[in-house]
mmCIF file of C-alpha atoms in Angstrom:
data_model
loop_
_atom_site.group_PDB
_atom_site.id
_atom_site.type_symbol
_atom_site.label_atom_id
_atom_site.label_comp_id
_atom_site.label_asym_id
_atom_site.label_seq_id
_atom_site.Cartn_x
_atom_site.Cartn_y
_atom_site.Cartn_z
ATOM 1 C CA UNK S 155 138.013 78.696 -76.850
ATOM 2 C CA UNK S 156 137.442 77.338 -73.490
ATOM 3 C CA UNK S 157 141.242 78.838 -72.207
ATOM 4 C CA UNK S 158 139.923 82.065 -73.228
ATOM 5 C CA UNK S 159 136.712 82.127 -72.235
ATOM 6 C CA UNK S 160 137.934 81.032 -68.158
ATOM 7 C CA UNK S 161 140.636 84.134 -68.567
ATOM 8 C CA UNK S 162 137.646 86.077 -69.750
ATOM 9 C CA UNK S 163 135.384 84.861 -66.864
ATOM 10 C CA UNK S 164 137.870 85.365 -64.274
ATOM 11 C CA UNK S 165 139.618 88.713 -65.336
ATOM 12 C CA UNK S 166 138.960 91.858 -63.234
ATOM 13 C CA UNK S 167 137.154 93.951 -65.232
ATOM 14 C CA UNK S 168 138.229 96.972 -63.562
ATOM 15 C CA UNK S 169 141.319 96.130 -62.074
ATOM 16 C CA UNK S 170 142.702 99.972 -62.677
ATOM 17 C CA UNK S 171 140.683 101.423 -60.378
ATOM 18 C CA UNK S 172 141.943 101.982 -56.834
ATOM 19 C CA UNK S 173 140.416 99.433 -55.124
ATOM 20 C CA UNK S 174 139.871 98.400 -51.174
ATOM 21 C CA UNK S 175 137.736 98.772 -48.272
ATOM 22 C CA UNK S 176 136.495 102.714 -47.986
ATOM 23 C CA UNK S 177 135.576 101.661 -44.340
ATOM 24 C CA UNK S 178 135.706 98.702 -42.276
ATOM 25 C CA UNK S 179 132.639 98.854 -40.763
ATOM 26 C CA UNK S 180 130.831 100.098 -44.071
ATOM 27 C CA UNK S 181 132.175 97.282 -45.624
ATOM 28 C CA UNK S 182 131.162 94.851 -42.801
ATOM 29 C CA UNK S 183 127.622 96.353 -42.884
ATOM 30 C CA UNK S 184 127.341 95.632 -46.660
ATOM 31 C CA UNK S 185 128.539 92.090 -46.687
ATOM 32 C CA UNK S 186 125.938 91.497 -43.431
ATOM 33 C CA UNK S 187 122.859 93.006 -44.433
ATOM 34 C CA UNK S 188 123.180 93.148 -48.238
ATOM 35 C CA UNK S 189 126.059 90.364 -49.034
ATOM 36 C CA UNK S 190 127.468 93.052 -50.925
ATOM 37 C CA UNK S 191 131.524 93.724 -51.485
ATOM 38 C CA UNK S 192 131.672 97.039 -52.195
ATOM 39 C CA UNK S 193 135.698 97.067 -53.502
ATOM 40 C CA UNK S 194 134.099 96.954 -57.320
ATOM 41 C CA UNK S 195 137.553 96.548 -58.957
ATOM 42 C CA UNK S 196 137.604 93.170 -57.622
ATOM 43 C CA UNK S 197 134.814 91.685 -59.598
ATOM 44 C CA UNK S 198 134.512 89.348 -62.480
ATOM 45 C CA UNK S 199 132.449 88.803 -65.558
ATOM 46 C CA UNK S 200 130.738 86.238 -63.152
ATOM 47 C CA UNK S 201 130.057 88.277 -60.297
ATOM 48 C CA UNK S 202 128.880 90.724 -62.728
ATOM 49 C CA UNK S 203 126.397 87.965 -63.955
ATOM 50 C CA UNK S 204 125.297 87.167 -60.472
ATOM 51 C CA UNK S 205 124.631 91.409 -59.221
ATOM 52 C CA UNK S 206 122.116 91.458 -63.171
ATOM 53 C CA UNK S 207 120.262 87.794 -61.447
ATOM 54 C CA UNK S 208 119.770 89.519 -58.331
ATOM 55 C CA UNK S 209 119.004 92.894 -59.553
ATOM 56 C CA UNK S 210 116.267 91.578 -61.753
ATOM 57 C CA UNK S 211 115.074 89.452 -58.885
ATOM 58 C CA UNK S 212 115.384 92.606 -56.869
ATOM 59 C CA UNK S 213 113.037 94.913 -59.696
ATOM 60 C CA UNK S 214 110.230 91.794 -59.767
ATOM 61 C CA UNK S 215 109.873 91.825 -55.988
ATOM 62 C CA UNK S 216 109.460 96.065 -56.539
ATOM 63 C CA UNK S 217 107.317 95.224 -58.926
ATOM 64 C CA UNK S 218 105.291 93.013 -57.208
ATOM 65 C CA UNK S 219 106.025 93.730 -53.765
ATOM 66 C CA UNK S 220 102.199 94.878 -53.233
ATOM 67 C CA UNK S 221 100.890 91.487 -54.375
ATOM 68 C CA UNK S 222 103.530 89.705 -52.980
ATOM 69 C CA UNK S 223 102.853 91.413 -49.123
ATOM 70 C CA UNK S 224 98.650 90.438 -49.983
ATOM 71 C CA UNK S 225 99.612 87.169 -51.035
ATOM 72 C CA UNK S 226 101.903 86.694 -47.698
ATOM 73 C CA UNK S 227 99.047 88.382 -45.311
ATOM 74 C CA UNK S 228 96.134 86.035 -46.643
ATOM 75 C CA UNK S 229 98.001 82.788 -46.209
ATOM 76 C CA UNK S 230 99.253 84.130 -42.430
ATOM 77 C CA UNK S 231 95.101 85.112 -41.937
ATOM 78 C CA UNK S 232 94.920 81.595 -43.390
ATOM 79 C CA UNK S 233 96.786 79.815 -41.152
ATOM 80 C CA UNK S 234 95.724 81.803 -38.281
ATOM 81 C CA UNK S 235 91.918 81.204 -38.828
ATOM 82 C CA UNK S 236 92.899 77.404 -39.214
ATOM 83 C CA UNK S 237 94.301 77.101 -35.505
ATOM 84 C CA UNK S 238 91.773 79.115 -34.385
ATOM 85 C CA UNK S 239 89.362 76.864 -36.435
ATOM 86 C CA UNK S 240 91.663 73.905 -35.107
ATOM 87 C CA UNK S 241 91.456 74.997 -31.593
ATOM 88 C CA UNK S 242 87.626 75.823 -31.685
ATOM 89 C CA UNK S 243 87.001 72.274 -32.793
ATOM 90 C CA UNK S 244 88.606 70.769 -29.924
ATOM 91 C CA UNK S 245 87.525 73.230 -27.347
ATOM 92 C CA UNK S 246 83.175 71.809 -28.814
ATOM 93 C CA UNK S 247 85.074 68.823 -29.310
ATOM 94 C CA UNK S 248 86.198 68.124 -25.656
ATOM 95 C CA UNK S 249 82.465 70.086 -24.322
ATOM 96 C CA UNK S 250 80.582 67.539 -26.273
ATOM 97 C CA UNK S 251 82.901 64.136 -25.047
ATOM 98 C CA UNK S 252 82.459 65.825 -21.690
ATOM 99 C CA UNK S 253 78.806 65.497 -21.858
ATOM 100 C CA UNK S 254 78.756 62.305 -23.614
ATOM 101 C CA UNK S 255 81.178 60.558 -21.167
ATOM 102 C CA UNK S 256 78.837 61.592 -18.310
ATOM 103 C CA UNK S 257 75.969 60.161 -20.395
ATOM 104 C CA UNK S 258 78.062 56.911 -20.423
ATOM 105 C CA UNK S 259 79.142 56.948 -17.180
ATOM 106 C CA UNK S 260 75.128 57.398 -16.108
ATOM 107 C CA UNK S 261 74.547 54.482 -18.565
ATOM 108 C CA UNK S 262 76.924 52.300 -16.827
ATOM 109 C CA UNK S 263 75.867 53.019 -13.488
ATOM 110 C CA UNK S 264 72.376 52.284 -14.198
ATOM 111 C CA UNK S 265 73.760 48.906 -16.181
ATOM 112 C CA UNK S 266 75.403 48.500 -12.827
ATOM 113 C CA UNK S 267 72.310 49.395 -10.825
ATOM 114 C CA UNK S 268 70.457 46.731 -13.183
ATOM 115 C CA UNK S 269 73.533 43.432 -12.881
ATOM 116 C CA UNK S 270 73.340 44.265 -8.783
ATOM 117 C CA UNK S 271 69.746 44.274 -8.844
ATOM 118 C CA UNK S 272 69.235 40.768 -10.682
ATOM 119 C CA UNK S 273 71.636 39.255 -8.449
ATOM 120 C CA UNK S 274 70.194 40.749 -5.367
ATOM 121 C CA UNK S 275 66.812 38.943 -6.992
ATOM 122 C CA UNK S 276 68.522 35.941 -8.616
ATOM 123 C CA UNK S 277 69.635 34.795 -5.239
ATOM 124 C CA UNK S 278 66.236 36.247 -2.941
ATOM 125 C CA UNK S 279 65.252 33.898 -5.784
ATOM 126 C CA UNK S 280 67.265 30.787 -4.624
ATOM 127 C CA UNK S 281 66.804 31.588 -0.999
ATOM 128 C CA UNK S 282 63.169 31.363 -1.653
ATOM 129 C CA UNK S 283 63.270 28.036 -3.465
ATOM 130 C CA UNK S 284 65.200 26.572 -0.882
ATOM 131 C CA UNK S 285 62.544 27.797 1.867
ATOM 132 C CA UNK S 286 60.043 26.642 -0.132
ATOM 133 C CA UNK S 287 61.584 23.314 -0.578
ATOM 134 C CA UNK S 288 62.395 22.704 3.015
ATOM 135 C CA UNK S 289 59.067 23.617 3.537
ATOM 136 C CA UNK S 290 57.626 20.983 1.216
ATOM 137 C CA UNK S 291 59.911 18.605 2.286
ATOM 138 C CA UNK S 292 58.609 19.407 5.958
ATOM 139 C CA UNK S 293 54.954 18.928 4.873
ATOM 140 C CA UNK S 294 56.178 15.444 2.842
ATOM 141 C CA UNK S 295 57.846 14.270 6.166
ATOM 142 C CA UNK S 296 54.850 15.327 8.192
ATOM 143 C CA UNK S 297 52.223 13.615 5.497
ATOM 144 C CA UNK S 298 54.586 10.442 5.691
ATOM 145 C CA UNK S 299 54.840 10.240 9.560
ATOM 146 C CA UNK S 300 50.907 11.055 9.728
ATOM 147 C CA UNK S 301 50.251 8.219 7.580
ATOM 148 C CA UNK S 302 53.521 5.970 9.046
ATOM 149 C CA UNK S 303 51.416 6.808 12.132
ATOM 150 C CA UNK S 304 47.933 5.914 11.017
ATOM 151 C CA UNK S 305 48.857 2.612 9.858
ATOM 152 C CA UNK S 306 51.115 1.558 13.037
ATOM 153 C CA UNK S 307 47.849 2.902 15.126
ATOM 154 C CA UNK S 308 45.467 0.522 13.272
ATOM 155 C CA UNK S 309 47.629 -2.046 12.940
ATOM 156 C CA UNK S 310 48.258 -1.938 16.589
ATOM 157 C CA UNK S 311 44.586 -1.729 17.219
ATOM 158 C CA UNK S 312 44.086 -4.981 14.904
ATOM 159 C CA UNK S 313 46.748 -6.776 16.935
ATOM 160 C CA UNK S 314 45.223 -6.111 20.263
ATOM 161 C CA UNK S 315 41.950 -6.547 18.715
ATOM 162 C CA UNK S 316 43.308 -10.075 17.644
ATOM 163 C CA UNK S 317 44.694 -10.777 20.747
ATOM 164 C CA UNK S 318 41.998 -9.546 22.882
ATOM 165 C CA UNK S 319 38.990 -12.097 20.045
ATOM 166 C CA UNK S 320 40.776 -15.305 21.270
ATOM 167 C CA UNK S 321 38.688 -16.973 23.379
ATOM 168 C CA UNK S 322 35.977 -14.889 21.633
ATOM 169 C CA UNK S 323 33.025 -17.379 20.415
ATOM 170 C CA UNK S 324 32.212 -15.226 18.045
ATOM 171 C CA UNK S 325 35.642 -14.934 16.650
ATOM 172 C CA UNK S 326 36.924 -18.404 17.212
ATOM 173 C CA UNK S 327 33.620 -19.193 14.814
ATOM 174 C CA UNK S 328 34.240 -16.611 12.207
ATOM 175 C CA UNK S 329 37.952 -18.258 11.861
ATOM 176 C CA UNK S 330 36.820 -21.513 11.887
ATOM 177 C CA UNK S 331 34.472 -20.911 8.737
ATOM 178 C CA UNK S 332 37.153 -19.146 7.059
ATOM 179 C CA UNK S 333 39.587 -21.486 7.831
ATOM 180 C CA UNK S 334 37.290 -24.855 6.662
ATOM 181 C CA UNK S 335 36.287 -23.117 3.416
ATOM 182 C CA UNK S 336 39.761 -20.936 2.246
ATOM 183 C CA UNK S 337 41.500 -23.781 1.448
ATOM 184 C CA UNK S 338 39.960 -26.398 0.315
ATOM 185 C CA UNK S 339 38.011 -23.919 -2.226
ATOM 186 C CA UNK S 340 40.991 -22.263 -3.683
ATOM 187 C CA UNK S 341 42.686 -26.012 -4.132
ATOM 188 C CA UNK S 342 39.606 -27.188 -5.547
ATOM 189 C CA UNK S 343 39.554 -24.316 -7.825
ATOM 190 C CA UNK S 344 42.712 -24.854 -8.938
ATOM 191 C CA UNK S 345 42.371 -28.088 -9.262
ATOM 192 C CA UNK S 346 39.563 -28.317 -11.700
ATOM 193 C CA UNK S 347 41.093 -25.336 -13.782
ATOM 194 C CA UNK S 348 44.148 -27.666 -14.451
ATOM 195 C CA UNK S 349 42.173 -31.238 -14.477
ATOM 196 C CA UNK S 350 38.315 -30.391 -15.567
ATOM 197 C CA UNK S 351 35.261 -31.594 -13.741
ATOM 198 C CA UNK S 352 35.901 -35.236 -13.038
ATOM 199 C CA UNK S 353 39.002 -33.676 -11.109
ATOM 200 C CA UNK S 354 36.354 -33.422 -8.481
ATOM 201 C CA UNK S 355 36.787 -37.251 -8.242
ATOM 202 C CA UNK S 356 39.875 -37.328 -6.691
ATOM 203 C CA UNK S 357 40.407 -38.697 -3.209
ATOM 204 C CA UNK S 358 41.475 -35.444 -1.237
ATOM 205 C CA UNK S 359 38.420 -33.704 -1.858
ATOM 206 C CA UNK S 360 36.299 -36.503 -0.761
ATOM 207 C CA UNK S 361 36.553 -34.935 3.089
ATOM 208 C CA UNK S 362 34.559 -31.863 3.594
ATOM 209 C CA UNK S 363 33.239 -31.536 0.152
ATOM 210 C CA UNK S 364 30.662 -34.143 -0.698
ATOM 211 C CA UNK S 365 28.418 -32.003 -1.175
ATOM 212 C CA UNK S 366 29.868 -30.525 -3.907
ATOM 213 C CA UNK S 367 30.977 -34.004 -5.375
ATOM 214 C CA UNK S 368 27.709 -35.184 -5.330
ATOM 215 C CA UNK S 369 26.346 -32.503 -7.017
ATOM 216 C CA UNK S 370 28.917 -33.140 -10.058
ATOM 217 C CA UNK S 371 27.682 -36.832 -9.577
ATOM 218 C CA UNK S 372 23.702 -35.961 -10.177
ATOM 219 C CA UNK S 373 24.704 -33.094 -13.088
ATOM 220 C CA UNK S 374 27.297 -35.372 -14.967
ATOM 221 C CA UNK S 375 24.037 -38.025 -14.463
ATOM 222 C CA UNK S 376 21.448 -35.592 -16.303
ATOM 223 C CA UNK S 377 24.030 -34.268 -18.511
ATOM 224 C CA UNK S 378 22.144 -36.749 -21.024
ATOM 225 C CA UNK S 379 18.711 -35.082 -21.163
ATOM 226 C CA UNK S 380 18.935 -32.792 -23.948
ATOM 227 C CA UNK S 381 15.774 -30.902 -22.681
ATOM 228 C CA UNK S 382 14.335 -28.435 -19.897
ATOM 229 C CA UNK S 383 15.549 -31.169 -17.463
ATOM 230 C CA UNK S 384 17.668 -30.568 -14.651
ATOM 231 C CA UNK S 385 20.123 -29.624 -16.644
ATOM 232 C CA UNK S 386 21.806 -25.635 -16.900
ATOM 233 C CA UNK S 387 21.610 -24.181 -19.983
ATOM 234 C CA UNK S 388 23.951 -21.126 -20.457
ATOM 235 C CA UNK S 389 22.039 -20.484 -24.309
ATOM 236 C CA UNK S 390 19.237 -19.039 -25.574
ATOM 237 C CA UNK S 391 17.563 -22.526 -25.493
ATOM 238 C CA UNK S 392 19.890 -24.141 -27.934
ATOM 239 C CA UNK S 393 20.720 -27.833 -27.636
ATOM 240 C CA UNK S 394 24.306 -28.368 -25.413
ATOM 241 C CA UNK S 395 26.179 -31.428 -25.033
ATOM 242 C CA UNK S 396 26.973 -33.509 -21.653
ATOM 243 C CA UNK S 397 29.910 -31.670 -21.525
ATOM 244 C CA UNK S 398 28.242 -28.128 -21.205
ATOM 245 C CA UNK S 399 26.090 -28.939 -18.371
ATOM 246 C CA UNK S 400 29.186 -30.755 -16.770
ATOM 247 C CA UNK S 401 31.202 -27.140 -17.018
ATOM 248 C CA UNK S 402 27.869 -25.104 -16.166
ATOM 249 C CA UNK S 403 27.730 -27.284 -13.183
ATOM 250 C CA UNK S 404 31.288 -26.793 -11.826
ATOM 251 C CA UNK S 405 31.111 -23.309 -12.400
ATOM 252 C CA UNK S 406 27.973 -22.998 -9.927
ATOM 253 C CA UNK S 407 29.103 -25.319 -7.560
ATOM 254 C CA UNK S 408 32.735 -22.792 -7.382
ATOM 255 C CA UNK S 409 30.441 -20.221 -6.838
ATOM 256 C CA UNK S 410 28.768 -21.253 -4.227
ATOM 257 C CA UNK S 411 31.919 -22.295 -1.896
ATOM 258 C CA UNK S 412 33.367 -18.981 -3.347
ATOM 259 C CA UNK S 413 30.391 -17.166 -1.908
ATOM 260 C CA UNK S 414 30.979 -19.339 1.808
ATOM 261 C CA UNK S 415 34.378 -17.882 1.666
ATOM 262 C CA UNK S 416 33.287 -14.563 0.837
ATOM 263 C CA UNK S 417 31.061 -14.864 3.519
ATOM 264 C CA UNK S 418 33.658 -16.025 6.239
ATOM 265 C CA UNK S 419 36.051 -13.051 5.390
ATOM 266 C CA UNK S 420 32.802 -11.099 5.403
ATOM 267 C CA UNK S 421 32.436 -12.290 9.404
ATOM 268 C CA UNK S 422 35.978 -11.716 9.955
ATOM 269 C CA UNK S 423 36.202 -8.072 9.122
ATOM 270 C CA UNK S 424 33.297 -7.110 10.874
ATOM 271 C CA UNK S 425 33.958 -8.635 13.613
ATOM 272 C CA UNK S 426 36.759 -5.958 13.156
ATOM 273 C CA UNK S 427 34.926 -3.172 11.651
ATOM 274 C CA UNK S 428 32.672 -0.694 13.005
ATOM 275 C CA UNK S 429 29.595 -2.687 12.430
ATOM 276 C CA UNK S 430 31.065 -5.387 15.165
#
């Protein structure tokens, strides 16, 4: 069956007719514009079938011609509108972007001006601080210099007064009183603090402190008097032991010697002070 079909499929149906080209130009035109071979004597069943397929397609095109035109027209118009919309969008975008860029540049310029102003003000502040620091340092140096100058001037004044005072009877008397009381008083107080009331009987205190020693002796001898005799009561009339009386008189004698020492210092101070 397959061989019989093939023979039919490739058989020329109208091969008994005289075929060939009618005109060379006409045959070329049909082939170029319509893909048609005018020598139908050579058509096979397959070729007639393809012709029918083409005819059916052509007839569908003819029947739907106006609708097809409408569809293509809509597609074309839609594509045009799409591009127009795209162009309008880009145009508006560039215009908007230009304004945005302008605003951005203004903002950046303002920011840059601010940053530069901050730098300038910071630099100004640092210089003002340096100036203030230098002024403070100069001020402090001035105060230090004035204080040192005053101290030096006062020292020079005292040194000059001491130098000029040597041989002055008043000054020599004040220094003699100061030197006479200071060493024994401080030494006596230290020894009494360490050794108690009997430390006053040490031989090193016999010179220049007879009044103090005699005072200790009389007070010690009166220590047995427990009533209101010559003893010194520290409390509100309560009974005191002999040791309490000794300690009380030691304190009183120390106060007397300290008073003498203080008077000696005052005389020296008055000699150099404004009260002289």
